[in-house]
């Protein structure tokens, strides 16, 4: 005999992803000669659900290794970058309980410098990264329950079969 039951569970009800491109300018205290490397570290962000979108507010630190003084000295130029972006999410489940939504995001591609150049003693950085956002909410699903009366298990039988002293030495 089959029965159909409804189960309330949490599921992904909306999702989306976005590639974020940022441009930053940095004014070092000295006249830079060349850029030797760029690192982006300490990326953190917060997620907030807003209507049909997920709002991301985050920050990271850029570290640019530069040479200066006619290419005879090097130093690290640091700048903290704050950003805000909105990811529009597509509804994948339409039947869910209102006010049960939580928004989550994860980084698919970490922030990296895709271009770095010196223009009139100012460092111009182009930074790109990719974020995936999901909205999770409570929804119902129907499951079929198969029952076979011939295979009814008696829990009391299991208790009689357990040897509680199996670890003790004999």
XYZ file of N, CA and C in Angstrom:
510
model
N 0.838 -1.179 0.000
C 0.000 0.000 0.000
C 0.881 1.241 0.000
N 0.548 2.202 -0.820
C 1.332 3.436 -0.906
C 0.563 4.584 -0.266
N 1.318 5.444 0.395
C 0.738 6.651 0.972
C 1.563 7.836 0.503
N 0.920 8.974 0.361
C 1.634 10.198 0.008
C 1.610 11.104 1.223
N 2.800 11.591 1.583
C 2.918 12.491 2.729
C 3.608 13.767 2.298
N 3.345 14.849 3.033
C 4.013 16.127 2.773
C 5.061 16.350 3.852
N 6.233 16.757 3.406
C 7.337 17.052 4.323
C 7.708 18.515 4.143
N 7.862 19.225 5.247
C 8.333 20.607 5.198
C 9.843 20.564 5.350
N 10.540 21.203 4.403
C 12.003 21.178 4.410
C 12.556 22.498 3.910
N 13.822 22.725 4.148
C 14.501 23.906 3.601
C 15.092 23.516 2.259
N 14.934 24.417 1.296
C 15.439 24.161 -0.053
C 15.847 25.480 -0.694
N 16.656 25.395 -1.748
C 17.025 26.577 -2.517
C 15.788 27.001 -3.302
N 15.332 28.237 -3.042
C 14.134 28.724 -3.729
C 14.473 29.772 -4.792
N 15.672 30.341 -4.747
C 16.100 31.316 -5.760
C 17.626 31.309 -5.810
N 18.171 31.583 -7.003
C 19.627 31.627 -7.121
C 20.045 32.512 -8.287
N 21.297 32.951 -8.205
C 21.865 33.781 -9.257
C 23.358 33.917 -9.057
N 24.043 34.418 -10.082
C 25.478 34.666 -9.944
C 25.842 35.895 -10.746
N 26.991 36.472 -10.382
C 27.398 37.720 -11.009
C 28.915 37.821 -11.014
N 29.450 38.337 -12.120
C 30.865 38.682 -12.192
C 30.970 40.168 -11.872
N 31.761 40.497 -10.870
C 31.923 41.873 -10.424
C 33.247 42.402 -10.963
N 33.193 43.565 -11.602
C 34.391 44.230 -12.115
C 34.512 45.589 -11.430
N 35.648 45.812 -10.796
C 35.897 47.067 -10.090
C 37.132 47.751 -10.660
N 37.135 49.092 -10.623
C 38.315 49.871 -11.000
C 38.699 50.719 -9.796
N 39.948 50.649 -9.426
C 40.457 51.393 -8.279
C 41.681 52.192 -8.690
N 41.830 53.375 -8.110
C 43.038 54.175 -8.318
C 43.724 54.357 -6.979
N 45.039 54.291 -7.019
C 45.842 54.397 -5.800
C 46.932 55.433 -6.046
N 47.057 56.365 -5.114
C 48.072 57.414 -5.205
C 49.172 57.138 -4.187
N 50.298 56.547 -4.617
C 51.388 56.309 -3.668
C 52.081 57.621 -3.276
N 52.834 57.566 -2.185
C 53.539 58.751 -1.689
C 54.761 59.110 -2.529
N 55.144 58.291 -3.453
C 56.337 58.511 -4.273
C 56.021 58.187 -5.726
N 56.883 58.570 -6.599
C 56.701 58.368 -8.028
C 57.080 56.932 -8.387
N 56.076 56.097 -8.669
C 56.348 54.690 -8.961
C 56.941 54.536 -10.350
N 57.845 53.569 -10.453
C 58.515 53.306 -11.718
C 57.870 52.121 -12.445
N 57.580 51.036 -11.679
C 56.936 49.872 -12.289
C 56.164 49.078 -11.228
N 55.236 48.267 -11.716
C 54.453 47.372 -10.843
C 55.064 45.982 -10.953
N 55.450 45.426 -9.805
C 56.106 44.117 -9.791
C 55.142 42.974 -9.451
N 54.019 43.287 -8.844
C 53.046 42.250 -8.502
C 51.878 42.839 -7.746
N 50.732 42.127 -7.795
C 49.524 42.558 -7.092
C 48.916 41.352 -6.389
N 48.599 41.532 -5.105
C 47.926 40.498 -4.319
C 46.666 41.101 -3.733
N 45.631 40.299 -3.690
C 44.388 40.722 -3.047
C 44.093 39.716 -1.944
N 43.980 40.224 -0.715
C 43.829 39.355 0.450
C 42.693 39.849 1.342
N 42.363 39.026 2.327
C 41.399 39.366 3.388
C 40.035 39.782 2.845
N 39.500 38.998 1.925
C 38.185 39.311 1.363
C 37.093 38.871 2.327
N 36.223 39.804 2.692
C 35.094 39.530 3.581
C 33.854 40.195 3.006
N 32.674 39.598 3.283
C 31.443 40.211 2.791
C 30.262 39.783 3.643
N 29.207 40.595 3.583
C 27.938 40.314 4.248
C 26.862 40.208 3.177
N 25.828 39.418 3.483
C 24.769 39.136 2.518
C 23.425 39.553 3.127
N 22.599 40.212 2.299
C 21.285 40.652 2.750
C 20.271 40.425 1.638
N 19.139 39.793 1.964
C 18.068 39.537 0.983
C 17.223 40.787 0.847
N 17.015 41.241 -0.388
C 16.163 42.400 -0.670
C 15.285 42.088 -1.868
N 13.995 41.897 -1.649
C 13.016 41.612 -2.706
C 13.490 40.479 -3.610
N 13.688 40.746 -4.895
C 14.118 39.720 -5.847
C 15.620 39.750 -6.065
N 16.365 40.211 -5.080
C 17.815 40.331 -5.235
C 18.509 40.045 -3.912
N 19.814 39.836 -4.007
C 20.665 39.659 -2.837
C 21.714 40.761 -2.887
N 21.819 41.494 -1.801
C 22.776 42.604 -1.736
C 24.039 42.126 -1.023
N 25.189 42.398 -1.631
C 26.479 42.015 -1.073
C 27.243 43.291 -0.726
N 27.721 43.372 0.511
C 28.595 44.470 0.940
C 29.879 43.829 1.435
N 31.003 44.210 0.840
C 32.246 43.570 1.205
C 33.444 44.480 1.125
N 34.584 43.906 1.481
C 35.851 44.631 1.406
C 36.993 43.637 1.243
N 38.097 44.114 0.723
C 39.321 43.339 0.635
C 40.490 44.311 0.629
N 41.678 43.777 0.772
C 42.889 44.604 0.818
C 43.737 44.316 -0.414
N 44.157 45.384 -1.088
C 45.071 45.230 -2.219
C 46.485 45.519 -1.739
N 47.421 44.704 -2.169
C 48.840 44.901 -1.892
C 49.564 44.929 -3.232
N 50.156 46.070 -3.554
C 50.821 46.242 -4.845
C 52.310 46.429 -4.578
N 53.090 45.529 -5.138
C 54.546 45.595 -5.017
C 55.046 46.474 -6.154
N 55.667 47.589 -5.808
C 56.121 48.551 -6.814
C 57.604 48.852 -6.647
N 58.196 49.302 -7.737
C 59.557 49.843 -7.663
C 59.452 51.350 -7.860
N 60.419 52.067 -7.260
C 60.429 53.529 -7.374
C 61.877 54.001 -7.311
N 62.057 55.306 -7.325
C 63.389 55.916 -7.292
C 64.266 55.351 -8.417
N 63.742 55.507 -9.640
C 64.431 55.027 -10.849
C 64.735 53.522 -10.790
N 63.795 52.750 -10.283
C 63.888 51.289 -10.246
C 65.006 50.777 -9.326
N 65.316 51.531 -8.257
C 66.375 51.110 -7.335
C 65.831 50.645 -5.983
N 64.568 50.947 -5.683
C 63.966 50.561 -4.406
C 62.588 49.960 -4.658
N 62.126 49.132 -3.714
C 60.782 48.559 -3.824
C 60.012 48.791 -2.534
N 58.709 48.702 -2.661
C 57.847 48.852 -1.498
C 56.486 48.240 -1.825
N 55.680 48.042 -0.776
C 54.316 47.542 -0.931
C 53.354 48.701 -0.668
N 52.475 48.950 -1.627
C 51.430 49.967 -1.475
C 50.135 49.224 -1.156
N 49.493 49.607 -0.050
C 48.283 48.923 0.399
C 47.077 49.856 0.319
N 45.931 49.253 0.000
C 44.679 50.016 0.032
C 43.533 49.054 0.327
N 42.675 49.454 1.253
C 41.467 48.685 1.548
C 40.380 49.157 0.589
N 39.719 48.199 -0.058
C 38.678 48.502 -1.042
C 37.335 48.013 -0.506
N 36.367 48.922 -0.406
C 34.995 48.576 -0.030
C 34.151 48.535 -1.299
N 33.192 47.619 -1.338
C 32.318 47.536 -2.512
C 30.921 47.105 -2.097
N 29.962 47.423 -2.954
C 28.574 46.970 -2.816
C 28.111 46.526 -4.190
N 27.385 45.415 -4.239
C 26.828 44.941 -5.492
C 25.520 44.225 -5.212
N 24.685 44.156 -6.226
C 23.395 43.492 -6.117
C 23.352 42.352 -7.128
N 22.961 41.179 -6.660
C 22.815 40.014 -7.532
C 21.324 39.716 -7.656
N 20.810 39.818 -8.862
C 19.412 39.473 -9.095
C 19.294 37.950 -9.127
N 18.327 37.437 -8.377
C 18.153 35.985 -8.275
C 16.896 35.567 -9.027
N 16.962 34.379 -9.609
C 15.847 33.789 -10.359
C 15.136 32.803 -9.443
N 13.833 32.937 -9.351
C 13.026 32.052 -8.508
C 13.011 30.660 -9.122
N 13.367 29.629 -8.340
C 13.307 28.251 -8.825
C 12.198 27.455 -8.145
N 11.692 27.956 -7.017
C 10.554 27.353 -6.321
C 9.563 28.478 -6.051
N 8.328 28.302 -6.479
C 7.344 29.368 -6.286
C 6.496 29.175 -5.026
N 6.383 27.942 -4.560
C 5.552 27.652 -3.393
C 6.448 27.470 -2.171
N 6.568 28.530 -1.377
C 7.373 28.454 -0.153
C 6.718 29.299 0.930
N 7.085 29.045 2.175
C 6.511 29.770 3.306
C 7.125 31.166 3.388
N 6.261 32.164 3.474
C 6.724 33.552 3.560
C 7.536 33.767 4.843
N 8.469 34.696 4.788
C 9.327 35.081 5.920
C 10.207 33.935 6.419
N 10.480 32.972 5.567
C 11.367 31.874 5.966
C 12.681 31.924 5.203
N 12.902 32.991 4.429
C 14.056 33.042 3.536
C 15.329 33.501 4.247
N 16.425 32.849 3.896
C 17.767 33.246 4.313
C 18.623 33.348 3.055
N 19.459 34.365 2.977
C 20.321 34.549 1.808
C 21.743 34.120 2.148
N 22.378 33.444 1.201
C 23.755 32.992 1.336
C 24.500 33.316 0.054
N 25.788 33.489 0.164
C 26.613 33.722 -1.027
C 27.954 33.049 -0.821
N 28.556 32.657 -1.945
C 29.911 32.113 -1.879
C 30.671 32.584 -3.105
N 31.965 32.640 -2.934
C 32.839 33.130 -4.000
C 33.156 31.974 -4.947
N 32.836 32.142 -6.223
C 33.191 31.152 -7.234
C 34.599 31.412 -7.774
N 34.943 32.687 -7.927
C 36.281 33.083 -8.378
C 36.728 34.231 -7.485
N 37.816 34.029 -6.768
C 38.304 35.021 -5.815
C 38.778 36.286 -6.530
N 38.755 37.423 -5.824
C 39.191 38.672 -6.451
C 40.641 38.581 -6.932
N 40.850 38.972 -8.180
C 42.189 39.020 -8.761
C 42.313 40.289 -9.581
N 43.530 40.765 -9.697
C 43.801 41.935 -10.530
C 43.933 41.455 -11.973
N 43.049 41.925 -12.836
C 43.108 41.535 -14.244
C 43.934 42.525 -15.055
N 44.174 43.712 -14.482
C 45.018 44.697 -15.145
C 45.541 45.673 -14.096
N 46.787 46.047 -14.226
C 47.402 47.040 -13.346
C 48.358 47.877 -14.181
N 48.199 49.210 -14.091
C 49.072 50.086 -14.871
C 49.287 51.390 -14.132
N 50.355 52.087 -14.527
C 50.691 53.384 -13.945
C 50.347 54.451 -14.978
N 49.492 55.385 -14.580
C 49.115 56.497 -15.446
C 49.325 57.781 -14.667
N 50.308 58.591 -15.096
C 50.614 59.879 -14.442
C 50.842 59.709 -12.937
N 51.685 58.790 -12.564
C 52.063 58.509 -11.168
C 50.920 57.928 -10.328
N 49.829 57.554 -10.941
C 48.702 56.947 -10.240
C 48.583 55.495 -10.702
N 48.392 54.584 -9.751
C 48.220 53.172 -10.087
C 46.741 52.917 -10.343
N 46.428 52.360 -11.500
C 45.057 52.002 -11.846
C 44.936 50.482 -11.853
N 44.007 49.976 -11.042
C 43.778 48.531 -10.927
C 42.399 48.176 -11.459
N 42.334 47.071 -12.180
C 41.055 46.478 -12.553
C 40.981 45.131 -11.842
N 39.910 44.936 -11.068
C 39.754 43.746 -10.233
C 38.465 43.042 -10.638
N 38.526 41.710 -10.724
C 37.342 40.931 -11.086
C 37.200 39.740 -10.145
N 35.936 39.402 -9.836
C 35.627 38.196 -9.072
C 34.193 37.792 -9.368
N 33.846 36.539 -8.999
C 32.516 36.015 -9.286
C 31.873 35.498 -8.008
N 30.600 35.860 -7.805
C 29.855 35.473 -6.607
C 28.586 34.735 -7.019
N 28.257 33.682 -6.271
C 26.995 32.954 -6.458
C 26.142 33.205 -5.223
N 24.881 33.581 -5.438
C 23.951 33.845 -4.333
C 22.806 32.851 -4.385
N 22.374 32.411 -3.202
C 21.237 31.506 -3.095
C 20.326 31.986 -1.975
N 19.029 31.832 -2.206
C 18.042 32.119 -1.178
C 17.431 30.783 -0.788
N 17.456 30.495 0.507
C 16.936 29.232 1.024
C 15.695 29.542 1.853
N 14.645 28.770 1.628
C 13.406 28.970 2.363
C 12.719 27.643 2.633
N 11.690 27.693 3.467
C 10.945 26.481 3.789
C 9.894 26.231 2.720
N 9.826 24.990 2.260
C 8.869 24.603 1.244
C 8.359 23.198 1.569
N 7.316 22.793 0.884
C 6.760 21.455 1.083
C 7.118 20.577 -0.100
N 7.323 19.315 0.192
C 7.523 18.344 -0.878
C 6.685 17.114 -0.546
N 6.241 16.443 -1.579
C 5.443 15.243 -1.377
C 6.306 14.018 -1.627
N 6.162 13.035 -0.754
C 6.907 11.794 -0.895
C 5.935 10.622 -0.842
N 6.309 9.589 -1.524
C 5.514 8.362 -1.492
C 6.116 7.439 -0.441
N 5.284 6.936 0.423
C 5.719 6.029 1.478
C 5.217 4.638 1.119
N 6.125 3.689 0.993
C 5.765 2.309 0.694
C 5.771 1.542 2.001
N 4.713 0.861 2.285
C 4.676 0.075 3.512
C 4.279 -1.355 3.155
N 4.970 -2.283 3.802
C 4.699 -3.700 3.598
C 4.414 -4.290 4.972
N 3.165 -4.609 5.275
C 2.827 -5.090 6.613
C 3.561 -6.379 7.001
N 4.057 -7.135 6.039
C 4.763 -8.377 6.364
C 6.129 -8.100 6.974
N 6.678 -6.912 6.737
C 8.015 -6.593 7.239
C 7.953 -5.585 8.372
N 7.184 -5.800 9.359
C 7.114 -4.906 10.494
C 8.211 -5.309 11.470
N 9.055 -4.367 11.814
C 10.161 -4.650 12.728
C 9.725 -4.357 14.149
N 10.124 -5.229 15.033
C 9.845 -5.013 16.442
C 11.128 -4.515 17.092
N 11.095 -3.285 17.593
C 12.291 -2.674 18.173
C 12.762 -3.442 19.402
N 11.875 -4.043 20.139
C 12.255 -4.778 21.344
C 13.173 -5.954 21.009
N 13.047 -6.550 19.821
C 13.914 -7.651 19.426
C 15.363 -7.208 19.312
N 15.607 -5.980 18.871
C 16.971 -5.478 18.727
C 17.650 -5.329 20.083
N 16.914 -4.885 21.075
C 17.502 -4.702 22.397
C 17.994 -6.021 22.969
N 17.325 -7.131 22.690
C 17.735 -8.436 23.195
C 18.975 -8.954 22.473
N 19.238 -8.471 21.276
C 20.378 -8.954 20.500
C 21.668 -8.175 20.779
N 21.622 -7.064 21.473
C 22.800 -6.231 21.714
C 23.574 -6.777 22.911
N 24.876 -7.013 22.698
C 25.759 -7.451 23.769
C 26.478 -6.221 24.299
N 26.062 -5.709 25.474
C 26.623 -4.493 26.034
C 28.045 -4.686 26.539
N 28.517 -5.905 26.704
C 29.845 -6.170 27.217
C 30.816 -6.631 26.138
N 30.575 -6.257 24.889
C 31.410 -6.772 23.807
C 32.855 -6.240 23.841
N 33.111 -5.148 24.545
C 34.462 -4.596 24.614
C 35.262 -5.129 25.797
N 34.619 -5.759 26.719
C 35.321 -6.243 27.892
C 36.134 -7.489 27.546
N 37.268 -7.620 28.228
C 38.122 -8.797 27.981
C 37.473 -10.027 28.578
N 37.716 -11.138 27.900
C 37.138 -12.396 28.375
C 38.174 -13.241 29.078
